[in-house]
């Protein structure tokens, strides 16, 4: 029996993780859960799974949740300290890091330091803290299983050892991208898209922020950096290929000319279950892939003119140090501003470019450097938006 701490339980990854836990009660027990402010959703989860601990983002949300769940044995808590404490409980074997954005960094690091198996959905924590994150993983000898479907596919396409996937004889990593909802749109057409249009992903059902990132291709940019940290490569060793059907979730090209891929219907329950059960597999109730029905798979190069975020991410990697935290912070502010109707869709990449080129990146010697860079970049981005300066 594996004890699970689920960070970001009320989100899209959270829901798919709960589905896997519910399908396999003999294998998994939900020990603890967290959310920010979604009290109703959290109450439903607590009443169904009766976890030992539930953490909300504020005292108000905690109090409201406790009221709705009266009579349950669950301990209702709130705030950063509680979040960093639930990941370390002795009953917890695995921590699903599925908080959205930079906010996931501290609890994910706490889970690494507690020596738990890390199921990493929260790509922003790895992108921003990069080397420090990977150093902690090595120091505490934890299993780090990527949940992001592409990285999970790469992991599955590598030779497996008792210590995890092993990178040997690899010539290139091929990271696939769906291209998002505006893959075939002109810049002119994209200029006036609404948040609702941008959130409507052709193949995946996901949270708002990652859906917007998929539409701007910043998601692929973050994933490029994520792949570099996870698999010890540089952007030059990763080819991004647009594959609109999202059936091949990524590939590994070997020195002998072989290419190994992982395929499946686009459903996050597959990579989630793989991470939770590695090196074994369990049923997920995802319909089997029928290649005859799919019939055709297409591939094309990404268009960096229309989707400059992908290039910005590679630039940030080569700049090094806090550049990736700066870019991520700019993007979180930009996506939020777009969702609030304060900037246009194409302004997201423009703001990212402006912040990355204006805020100086420094080398990272401690975690504080990452938090400082995040703060400075956020303030700068917010300032640009509130001044209404042209981008
Ligand atoms: P959602 O927006 O659906 O859910 C986010 C979760 O994080 C919610 O539980 C939310 O709580 C919580 N949360 C948000 N902000 C904070 C905060 N400041 N402090 C604490 N908790 C917070 O996101 P997704 O599930 O789509 O994505 C989660 C992570 O997984 C992201 O990093 C994303 O990039 C990654 N990912 C997601 C995929 C997907 O298919 N959805 C695929 C690959 C990666 P509340 O509901 O209360 O706001
Ligand atoms: Mg992905």
Short mmCIF file of C-alpha atoms and ligand atoms in Angstrom, two decimals:
data_model
loop_
_atom_site.label_atom_id
_atom_site.label_comp_id
_atom_site.label_asym_id
_atom_site.label_seq_id
_atom_site.Cartn_x
_atom_site.Cartn_y
_atom_site.Cartn_z
CA UNK A 1 0.00 0.00 0.00
CA UNK A 2 1.40 3.37 -1.03
CA UNK A 3 0.46 6.49 0.94
CA UNK A 4 -0.17 9.47 -1.32
CA UNK A 5 0.11 13.18 -0.57
CA UNK A 6 -1.69 15.05 -3.33
CA UNK A 7 -0.67 18.70 -3.73
CA UNK A 8 -3.13 20.56 -5.97
CA UNK A 9 -5.92 18.04 -5.39
CA UNK A 10 -8.66 20.26 -6.82
CA UNK A 11 -6.95 20.75 -10.17
CA UNK A 12 -6.99 18.80 -13.40
CA UNK A 13 -3.98 16.62 -12.49
CA UNK A 14 -5.41 16.30 -8.99
CA UNK A 15 -8.67 14.90 -10.37
CA UNK A 16 -6.91 12.36 -12.60
CA UNK A 17 -4.75 11.26 -9.67
CA UNK A 18 -7.86 10.78 -7.52
CA UNK A 19 -9.34 8.65 -10.33
CA UNK A 20 -6.31 6.34 -10.25
CA UNK A 21 -6.40 6.12 -6.43
CA UNK A 22 -10.13 5.32 -6.51
CA UNK A 23 -9.61 2.64 -9.15
CA UNK A 24 -6.93 0.89 -7.06
CA UNK A 25 -7.88 1.14 -3.37
CA UNK A 26 -5.79 -1.97 -2.66
CA UNK A 27 -2.65 -0.16 -3.86
CA UNK A 28 -3.08 3.49 -2.82
CA UNK A 29 -4.30 5.41 0.20
CA UNK A 30 -4.85 9.16 0.05
CA UNK A 31 -3.11 10.46 3.16
CA UNK A 32 -3.22 14.22 2.58
CA UNK A 33 -4.44 16.82 0.11
CA UNK A 34 -3.94 20.50 -0.63
CA UNK A 35 -5.67 23.26 -2.58
CA UNK A 36 -5.60 27.03 -2.56
CA UNK A 37 -9.16 28.32 -2.35
CA UNK A 38 -11.54 25.79 -3.96
CA UNK A 39 -13.49 24.91 -0.82
CA UNK A 40 -16.43 23.15 -2.48
CA UNK A 41 -14.24 20.85 -4.57
CA UNK A 42 -12.02 20.11 -1.60
CA UNK A 43 -15.02 19.29 0.61
CA UNK A 44 -16.20 16.75 -1.97
CA UNK A 45 -12.73 15.15 -2.00
CA UNK A 46 -12.46 15.05 1.79
CA UNK A 47 -15.92 13.58 2.25
CA UNK A 48 -15.15 10.87 -0.29
CA UNK A 49 -11.54 9.94 0.60
CA UNK A 50 -11.35 10.97 4.28
CA UNK A 51 -7.65 11.96 4.20
CA UNK A 52 -5.74 12.48 7.46
CA UNK A 53 -4.82 16.09 6.62
CA UNK A 54 -6.16 18.77 4.26
CA UNK A 55 -4.37 22.07 3.70
CA UNK A 56 -5.88 25.22 2.17
CA UNK A 57 -4.19 28.47 1.11
CA UNK A 58 -5.89 30.72 3.69
CA UNK A 59 -7.42 30.54 7.15
CA UNK A 60 -10.76 31.63 5.71
CA UNK A 61 -10.77 28.72 3.21
CA UNK A 62 -9.67 26.30 5.94
CA UNK A 63 -12.46 27.42 8.30
CA UNK A 64 -15.07 27.14 5.56
CA UNK A 65 -13.80 23.67 4.61
CA UNK A 66 -13.80 22.48 8.24
CA UNK A 67 -17.40 23.66 8.54
CA UNK A 68 -18.47 21.77 5.42
CA UNK A 69 -16.71 18.60 6.57
CA UNK A 70 -17.82 18.54 10.19
CA UNK A 71 -17.55 15.12 11.79
CA UNK A 72 -14.65 13.94 9.62
CA UNK A 73 -11.46 12.80 11.39
CA UNK A 74 -9.41 14.97 8.96
CA UNK A 75 -7.16 17.69 10.36
CA UNK A 76 -7.93 20.95 8.50
CA UNK A 77 -4.97 23.29 8.17
CA UNK A 78 -3.76 26.23 6.11
CA UNK A 79 -0.64 28.03 4.91
CA UNK A 80 2.91 27.33 3.72
CA UNK A 81 4.14 25.63 6.88
CA UNK A 82 1.31 23.10 6.84
CA UNK A 83 1.94 22.50 3.13
CA UNK A 84 5.60 21.78 3.74
CA UNK A 85 4.69 19.55 6.67
CA UNK A 86 2.13 17.23 5.00
CA UNK A 87 4.65 16.10 2.38
CA UNK A 88 6.95 14.81 5.14
CA UNK A 89 4.48 12.66 7.13
CA UNK A 90 5.72 9.13 7.72
CA UNK A 91 2.54 7.63 6.20
CA UNK A 92 3.36 9.35 2.89
CA UNK A 93 5.38 7.38 0.34
CA UNK A 94 4.69 9.45 -2.78
CA UNK A 95 4.01 13.14 -3.30
CA UNK A 96 2.12 14.24 -6.39
CA UNK A 97 3.41 17.78 -7.06
CA UNK A 98 0.45 19.23 -8.97
CA UNK A 99 0.19 22.78 -7.68
CA UNK A 100 0.04 25.28 -10.53
CA UNK A 101 3.08 27.52 -11.09
CA UNK A 102 5.98 28.79 -9.01
CA UNK A 103 3.88 28.39 -5.83
CA UNK A 104 4.67 24.67 -6.08
CA UNK A 105 8.42 25.08 -5.59
CA UNK A 106 8.71 25.14 -1.77
CA UNK A 107 6.46 22.14 -1.03
CA UNK A 108 8.05 20.12 -3.85
CA UNK A 109 11.52 20.78 -2.43
CA UNK A 110 10.24 19.86 1.04
CA UNK A 111 9.01 16.55 -0.38
CA UNK A 112 12.41 15.88 -1.94
CA UNK A 113 14.15 16.65 1.37
CA UNK A 114 11.76 14.25 3.12
CA UNK A 115 12.93 11.51 0.73
CA UNK A 116 9.55 10.77 -0.84
CA UNK A 117 8.96 9.51 -4.36
CA UNK A 118 8.28 12.66 -6.38
CA UNK A 119 5.62 12.60 -9.08
CA UNK A 120 6.43 15.85 -10.85
CA UNK A 121 3.61 17.57 -12.72
CA UNK A 122 4.53 21.06 -11.49
CA UNK A 123 7.08 21.81 -14.22
CA UNK A 124 7.51 25.43 -13.09
CA UNK A 125 9.35 24.31 -9.92
CA UNK A 126 11.98 22.45 -11.92
CA UNK A 127 12.23 25.15 -14.59
CA UNK A 128 12.86 27.91 -12.06
CA UNK A 129 15.09 26.14 -9.54
CA UNK A 130 16.80 23.87 -12.12
CA UNK A 131 20.18 22.80 -10.86
CA UNK A 132 19.34 23.31 -7.16
CA UNK A 133 16.26 21.12 -7.63
CA UNK A 134 18.24 18.33 -9.33
CA UNK A 135 21.05 18.58 -6.75
CA UNK A 136 18.50 18.02 -3.96
CA UNK A 137 17.08 15.03 -5.84
CA UNK A 138 20.54 13.51 -6.03
CA UNK A 139 21.51 14.37 -2.48
CA UNK A 140 18.36 12.83 -1.00
CA UNK A 141 18.42 9.90 -3.46
CA UNK A 142 14.74 10.25 -4.31
CA UNK A 143 12.94 8.74 -7.27
CA UNK A 144 11.81 11.57 -9.53
CA UNK A 145 9.12 10.43 -11.95
CA UNK A 146 8.08 13.00 -14.57
CA UNK A 147 4.31 13.22 -14.96
CA UNK A 148 4.29 15.75 -17.81
CA UNK A 149 3.20 13.46 -20.65
CA UNK A 150 6.18 14.24 -22.90
CA UNK A 151 8.79 13.68 -20.20
CA UNK A 152 6.98 10.61 -18.99
CA UNK A 153 7.12 9.31 -22.58
CA UNK A 154 10.86 10.05 -22.79
CA UNK A 155 11.34 8.29 -19.44
CA UNK A 156 9.43 5.27 -20.74
CA UNK A 157 11.51 5.25 -23.94
CA UNK A 158 14.82 5.02 -22.06
CA UNK A 159 16.37 1.78 -20.76
CA UNK A 160 15.12 1.09 -17.21
CA UNK A 161 17.34 0.11 -14.28
CA UNK A 162 16.41 -0.50 -10.63
CA UNK A 163 17.36 3.15 -10.01
CA UNK A 164 15.14 4.53 -12.76
CA UNK A 165 15.50 5.39 -16.44
CA UNK A 166 19.07 5.42 -17.61
CA UNK A 167 20.28 7.64 -20.39
CA UNK A 168 22.63 5.66 -22.57
CA UNK A 169 23.52 5.85 -26.28
CA UNK A 170 21.01 8.65 -26.85
CA UNK A 171 21.62 10.96 -29.80
CA UNK A 172 18.57 13.24 -29.49
CA UNK A 173 15.40 13.74 -27.55
CA UNK A 174 12.37 14.46 -29.72
CA UNK A 175 9.83 16.49 -27.80
CA UNK A 176 6.42 16.49 -29.44
CA UNK A 177 4.00 19.43 -29.28
CA UNK A 178 0.36 19.52 -30.29
CA UNK A 179 0.77 23.07 -31.58
CA UNK A 180 -2.22 24.21 -29.51
CA UNK A 181 -5.52 25.66 -30.73
CA UNK A 182 -3.89 28.32 -32.94
CA UNK A 183 -1.39 26.10 -34.76
CA UNK A 184 -2.66 27.15 -38.17
CA UNK A 185 -3.73 30.72 -37.31
CA UNK A 186 -2.00 33.82 -38.69
CA UNK A 187 -0.61 36.48 -36.34
CA UNK A 188 -3.44 38.74 -37.45
CA UNK A 189 -6.02 36.11 -36.49
CA UNK A 190 -4.33 35.48 -33.14
CA UNK A 191 -4.31 39.19 -32.28
CA UNK A 192 -7.90 39.19 -31.04
CA UNK A 193 -8.38 35.74 -29.51
CA UNK A 194 -10.28 35.49 -26.22
CA UNK A 195 -9.27 33.52 -23.09
CA UNK A 196 -12.10 31.07 -23.80
CA UNK A 197 -10.69 30.36 -27.29
CA UNK A 198 -7.15 30.03 -25.95
CA UNK A 199 -8.23 27.63 -23.18
CA UNK A 200 -9.90 25.28 -25.65
CA UNK A 201 -7.11 22.80 -26.27
CA UNK A 202 -7.72 20.46 -29.23
CA UNK A 203 -6.57 17.24 -27.48
CA UNK A 204 -6.09 17.72 -23.73
CA UNK A 205 -8.36 18.87 -20.92
CA UNK A 206 -6.18 20.86 -18.48
CA UNK A 207 -6.11 23.77 -16.03
CA UNK A 208 -6.39 27.34 -17.37
CA UNK A 209 -2.76 28.37 -17.03
CA UNK A 210 -1.24 25.39 -18.83
CA UNK A 211 -3.94 25.65 -21.51
CA UNK A 212 -2.90 29.24 -22.26
CA UNK A 213 0.76 28.16 -22.17
CA UNK A 214 -0.07 25.49 -24.75
CA UNK A 215 -1.71 28.08 -26.99
CA UNK A 216 1.36 30.40 -26.86
CA UNK A 217 3.80 27.45 -26.99
CA UNK A 218 5.33 28.66 -23.72
CA UNK A 219 4.30 25.27 -22.39
CA UNK A 220 6.69 23.69 -24.91
CA UNK A 221 9.34 26.23 -23.92
CA UNK A 222 8.97 25.30 -20.24
CA UNK A 223 9.02 21.63 -21.26
CA UNK A 224 12.21 22.14 -23.26
CA UNK A 225 13.91 23.47 -20.12
CA UNK A 226 12.28 20.73 -18.05
CA UNK A 227 13.71 18.08 -20.42
CA UNK A 228 17.17 19.65 -20.21
CA UNK A 229 17.20 19.42 -16.40
CA UNK A 230 15.59 15.99 -16.20
CA UNK A 231 17.70 14.27 -18.82
CA UNK A 232 20.96 16.24 -18.55
CA UNK A 233 20.93 17.68 -22.09
CA UNK A 234 20.96 21.15 -23.69
CA UNK A 235 18.31 22.63 -26.02
CA UNK A 236 20.62 21.72 -28.94
CA UNK A 237 20.07 18.07 -28.10
CA UNK A 238 16.27 18.38 -28.10
CA UNK A 239 14.21 18.62 -31.30
CA UNK A 240 10.73 20.06 -30.87
CA UNK A 241 8.35 18.56 -33.41
CA UNK A 242 4.73 19.63 -33.81
CA UNK A 243 2.47 16.57 -33.91
CA UNK A 244 -1.15 17.76 -33.89
CA UNK A 245 -2.76 14.40 -33.03
CA UNK A 246 -0.96 14.08 -29.63
CA UNK A 247 -0.68 10.30 -30.00
CA UNK A 248 3.12 10.04 -29.87
CA UNK A 249 3.94 11.72 -26.57
CA UNK A 250 7.69 12.10 -27.32
CA UNK A 251 10.59 10.01 -28.56
CA UNK A 252 14.21 9.13 -27.96
CA UNK A 253 16.55 8.84 -30.91
CA UNK A 254 19.54 6.53 -30.36
CA UNK A 255 23.03 6.57 -31.90
CA UNK A 256 22.28 3.48 -34.00
CA UNK A 257 19.37 5.19 -35.77
CA UNK A 258 16.61 3.59 -33.69
CA UNK A 259 13.83 5.84 -32.46
CA UNK A 260 11.73 4.67 -29.50
CA UNK A 261 8.48 6.40 -28.65
CA UNK A 262 5.61 6.06 -26.21
CA UNK A 263 2.12 6.32 -27.66
CA UNK A 264 -1.38 6.38 -26.25
CA UNK A 265 -4.63 8.28 -26.23
CA UNK A 266 -4.08 11.74 -24.74
CA UNK A 267 -5.17 11.20 -21.14
CA UNK A 268 -3.02 12.21 -18.16
CA UNK A 269 -4.16 9.14 -16.21
CA UNK A 270 -1.60 7.12 -18.21
CA UNK A 271 1.55 9.04 -17.15
CA UNK A 272 0.13 9.54 -13.63
CA UNK A 273 -0.46 5.81 -13.14
CA UNK A 274 2.97 5.02 -14.60
CA UNK A 275 4.62 7.34 -12.08
CA UNK A 276 2.63 5.92 -9.18
CA UNK A 277 3.34 2.29 -10.01
CA UNK A 278 6.78 2.35 -11.68
CA UNK A 279 8.35 -0.10 -12.46
CA UNK A 280 4.96 -1.87 -12.72
CA UNK A 281 1.82 -0.81 -14.56
CA UNK A 282 -1.88 -0.83 -13.67
CA UNK A 283 -5.10 -0.47 -15.59
CA UNK A 284 -6.23 3.14 -16.04
CA UNK A 285 -9.58 2.72 -17.84
CA UNK A 286 -8.22 4.91 -20.63
CA UNK A 287 -9.54 3.47 -23.93
CA UNK A 288 -6.91 1.44 -25.79
CA UNK A 289 -5.26 3.24 -28.70
CA UNK A 290 -6.76 2.23 -32.02
CA UNK A 291 -4.26 3.20 -34.71
CA UNK A 292 -6.62 2.27 -37.52
CA UNK A 293 -9.12 4.82 -36.20
CA UNK A 294 -6.34 7.41 -35.86
CA UNK A 295 -5.22 6.48 -39.40
CA UNK A 296 -2.76 9.36 -39.91
CA UNK A 297 -0.09 11.03 -37.82
CA UNK A 298 1.35 14.38 -38.90
CA UNK A 299 4.58 16.16 -38.06
CA UNK A 300 5.86 19.68 -38.75
CA UNK A 301 8.42 22.16 -37.45
CA UNK A 302 7.32 24.78 -34.91
CA UNK A 303 6.95 28.32 -36.28
CA UNK A 304 9.09 30.54 -34.04
CA UNK A 305 7.86 33.73 -35.76
CA UNK A 306 4.28 33.15 -34.68
CA UNK A 307 5.25 31.44 -31.40
CA UNK A 308 8.36 33.26 -30.11
CA UNK A 309 7.98 31.89 -26.55
CA UNK A 310 9.65 28.65 -27.58
CA UNK A 311 12.79 30.50 -28.65
CA UNK A 312 12.70 32.67 -25.51
CA UNK A 313 12.82 29.53 -23.38
CA UNK A 314 15.90 28.25 -25.21
CA UNK A 315 17.48 31.71 -24.85
CA UNK A 316 16.77 31.68 -21.10
CA UNK A 317 18.41 28.27 -20.78
CA UNK A 318 21.58 29.50 -22.48
CA UNK A 319 21.56 32.72 -20.39
CA UNK A 320 21.52 30.44 -17.35
CA UNK A 321 21.30 31.38 -13.67
CA UNK A 322 18.04 33.10 -12.75
CA UNK A 323 17.01 33.72 -16.39
CA UNK A 324 14.58 30.79 -16.35
CA UNK A 325 12.94 32.02 -13.12
CA UNK A 326 12.65 35.50 -14.66
CA UNK A 327 11.00 34.16 -17.81
CA UNK A 328 8.64 31.96 -15.80
CA UNK A 329 7.61 34.83 -13.52
CA UNK A 330 6.97 37.11 -16.51
CA UNK A 331 4.86 34.41 -18.10
CA UNK A 332 2.78 33.76 -14.96
CA UNK A 333 2.01 37.49 -14.72
CA UNK A 334 1.30 37.73 -18.46
CA UNK A 335 -1.06 34.74 -18.51
CA UNK A 336 -2.93 36.09 -15.52
CA UNK A 337 -3.23 39.52 -17.15
CA UNK A 338 -4.52 37.94 -20.36
CA UNK A 339 -7.10 35.90 -18.41
CA UNK A 340 -8.22 39.11 -16.65
CA UNK A 341 -8.59 40.84 -20.01
CA UNK A 342 -5.78 43.33 -19.29
CA UNK A 343 -3.50 42.40 -22.20
CA UNK A 344 -3.97 40.78 -25.61
CA UNK A 345 -2.96 37.24 -26.46
CA UNK A 346 0.09 38.28 -28.50
CA UNK A 347 1.22 40.57 -25.67
CA UNK A 348 2.05 37.49 -23.58
CA UNK A 349 5.16 36.68 -25.63
CA UNK A 350 5.99 40.38 -26.00
CA UNK A 351 5.88 40.91 -22.24
CA UNK A 352 7.97 37.78 -21.68
CA UNK A 353 10.57 39.05 -24.13
CA UNK A 354 10.64 42.50 -22.53
CA UNK A 355 11.06 41.15 -18.99
CA UNK A 356 13.71 38.61 -19.99
CA UNK A 357 15.74 41.27 -21.79
CA UNK A 358 15.31 43.93 -19.06
CA UNK A 359 15.76 42.10 -15.75
CA UNK A 360 19.36 41.02 -15.25
CA UNK A 361 19.92 37.33 -14.65
CA UNK A 362 22.43 36.39 -11.97
CA UNK A 363 23.99 33.06 -11.10
CA UNK A 364 22.14 30.90 -8.59
CA UNK A 365 24.01 29.92 -5.46
CA UNK A 366 21.04 29.55 -3.11
CA UNK A 367 17.28 29.23 -3.32
CA UNK A 368 16.89 32.85 -2.20
CA UNK A 369 18.40 33.93 -5.55
CA UNK A 370 15.53 32.19 -7.33
CA UNK A 371 12.87 33.78 -5.10
CA UNK A 372 14.45 37.21 -5.47
CA UNK A 373 14.56 36.89 -9.28
CA UNK A 374 10.93 35.74 -9.31
CA UNK A 375 9.87 38.74 -7.21
CA UNK A 376 11.81 41.32 -9.24
CA UNK A 377 10.57 39.93 -12.56
CA UNK A 378 6.95 39.81 -11.34
CA UNK A 379 7.12 43.44 -10.16
CA UNK A 380 8.70 44.55 -13.42
CA UNK A 381 6.07 42.72 -15.50
CA UNK A 382 3.19 44.08 -13.42
CA UNK A 383 4.65 47.57 -13.71
CA UNK A 384 4.83 47.34 -17.51
CA UNK A 385 1.19 46.22 -17.62
CA UNK A 386 -0.13 48.83 -15.20
CA UNK A 387 1.73 51.64 -16.99
CA UNK A 388 0.11 50.42 -20.19
CA UNK A 389 3.47 50.85 -21.91
CA UNK A 390 3.58 49.59 -25.45
CA UNK A 391 5.11 46.16 -25.73
P1 LIG B 1 -5.17 23.47 -12.23
O1 LIG B 1 -5.23 24.94 -12.40
O2 LIG B 1 -6.26 22.62 -12.77
O3 LIG B 1 -5.00 23.13 -10.68
C1 LIG B 1 -4.03 23.77 -9.91
C2 LIG B 1 -4.04 23.25 -8.48
O4 LIG B 1 -3.07 24.00 -7.74
C3 LIG B 1 -5.38 23.44 -7.77
O5 LIG B 1 -5.56 22.45 -6.79
C4 LIG B 1 -5.19 24.81 -7.10
O6 LIG B 1 -6.04 25.02 -5.97
C5 LIG B 1 -3.73 24.71 -6.68
N1 LIG B 1 -3.10 26.02 -6.56
C6 LIG B 1 -3.14 27.03 -7.47
N2 LIG B 1 -2.44 28.09 -7.02
C7 LIG B 1 -1.97 27.75 -5.82
C8 LIG B 1 -1.19 28.43 -4.83
N3 LIG B 1 -0.76 29.69 -5.03
N4 LIG B 1 -0.88 27.78 -3.69
C9 LIG B 1 -1.30 26.52 -3.47
N5 LIG B 1 -2.04 25.81 -4.36
C10 LIG B 1 -2.37 26.44 -5.51
O7 LIG B 1 -3.75 23.03 -12.83
P2 LIG B 1 -3.37 21.66 -13.56
O8 LIG B 1 -3.81 20.50 -12.75
O9 LIG B 1 -3.72 21.73 -14.99
O10 LIG B 1 -1.76 21.77 -13.51
C11 LIG B 1 -1.04 21.60 -12.29
C12 LIG B 1 0.45 21.51 -12.64
O11 LIG B 1 0.66 20.37 -13.46
C13 LIG B 1 0.96 22.71 -13.47
O12 LIG B 1 2.28 22.99 -13.08
C14 LIG B 1 0.92 22.20 -14.90
O13 LIG B 1 1.88 22.82 -15.71
C15 LIG B 1 1.26 20.74 -14.70
N6 LIG B 1 0.76 19.86 -15.77
C16 LIG B 1 -0.58 19.76 -16.00
C17 LIG B 1 -1.06 18.97 -17.02
C18 LIG B 1 -2.53 18.81 -17.25
O14 LIG B 1 -2.92 17.99 -18.09
N7 LIG B 1 -3.39 19.52 -16.58
C19 LIG B 1 -0.13 18.24 -17.91
C20 LIG B 1 1.24 18.39 -17.57
C21 LIG B 1 1.66 19.18 -16.54
P3 LIG B 1 -7.46 25.82 -6.17
O15 LIG B 1 -8.34 24.90 -6.94
O16 LIG B 1 -7.92 26.04 -4.79
O17 LIG B 1 -7.12 27.08 -6.92
MG1 LIG B 2 3.21 18.31 -21.40
#
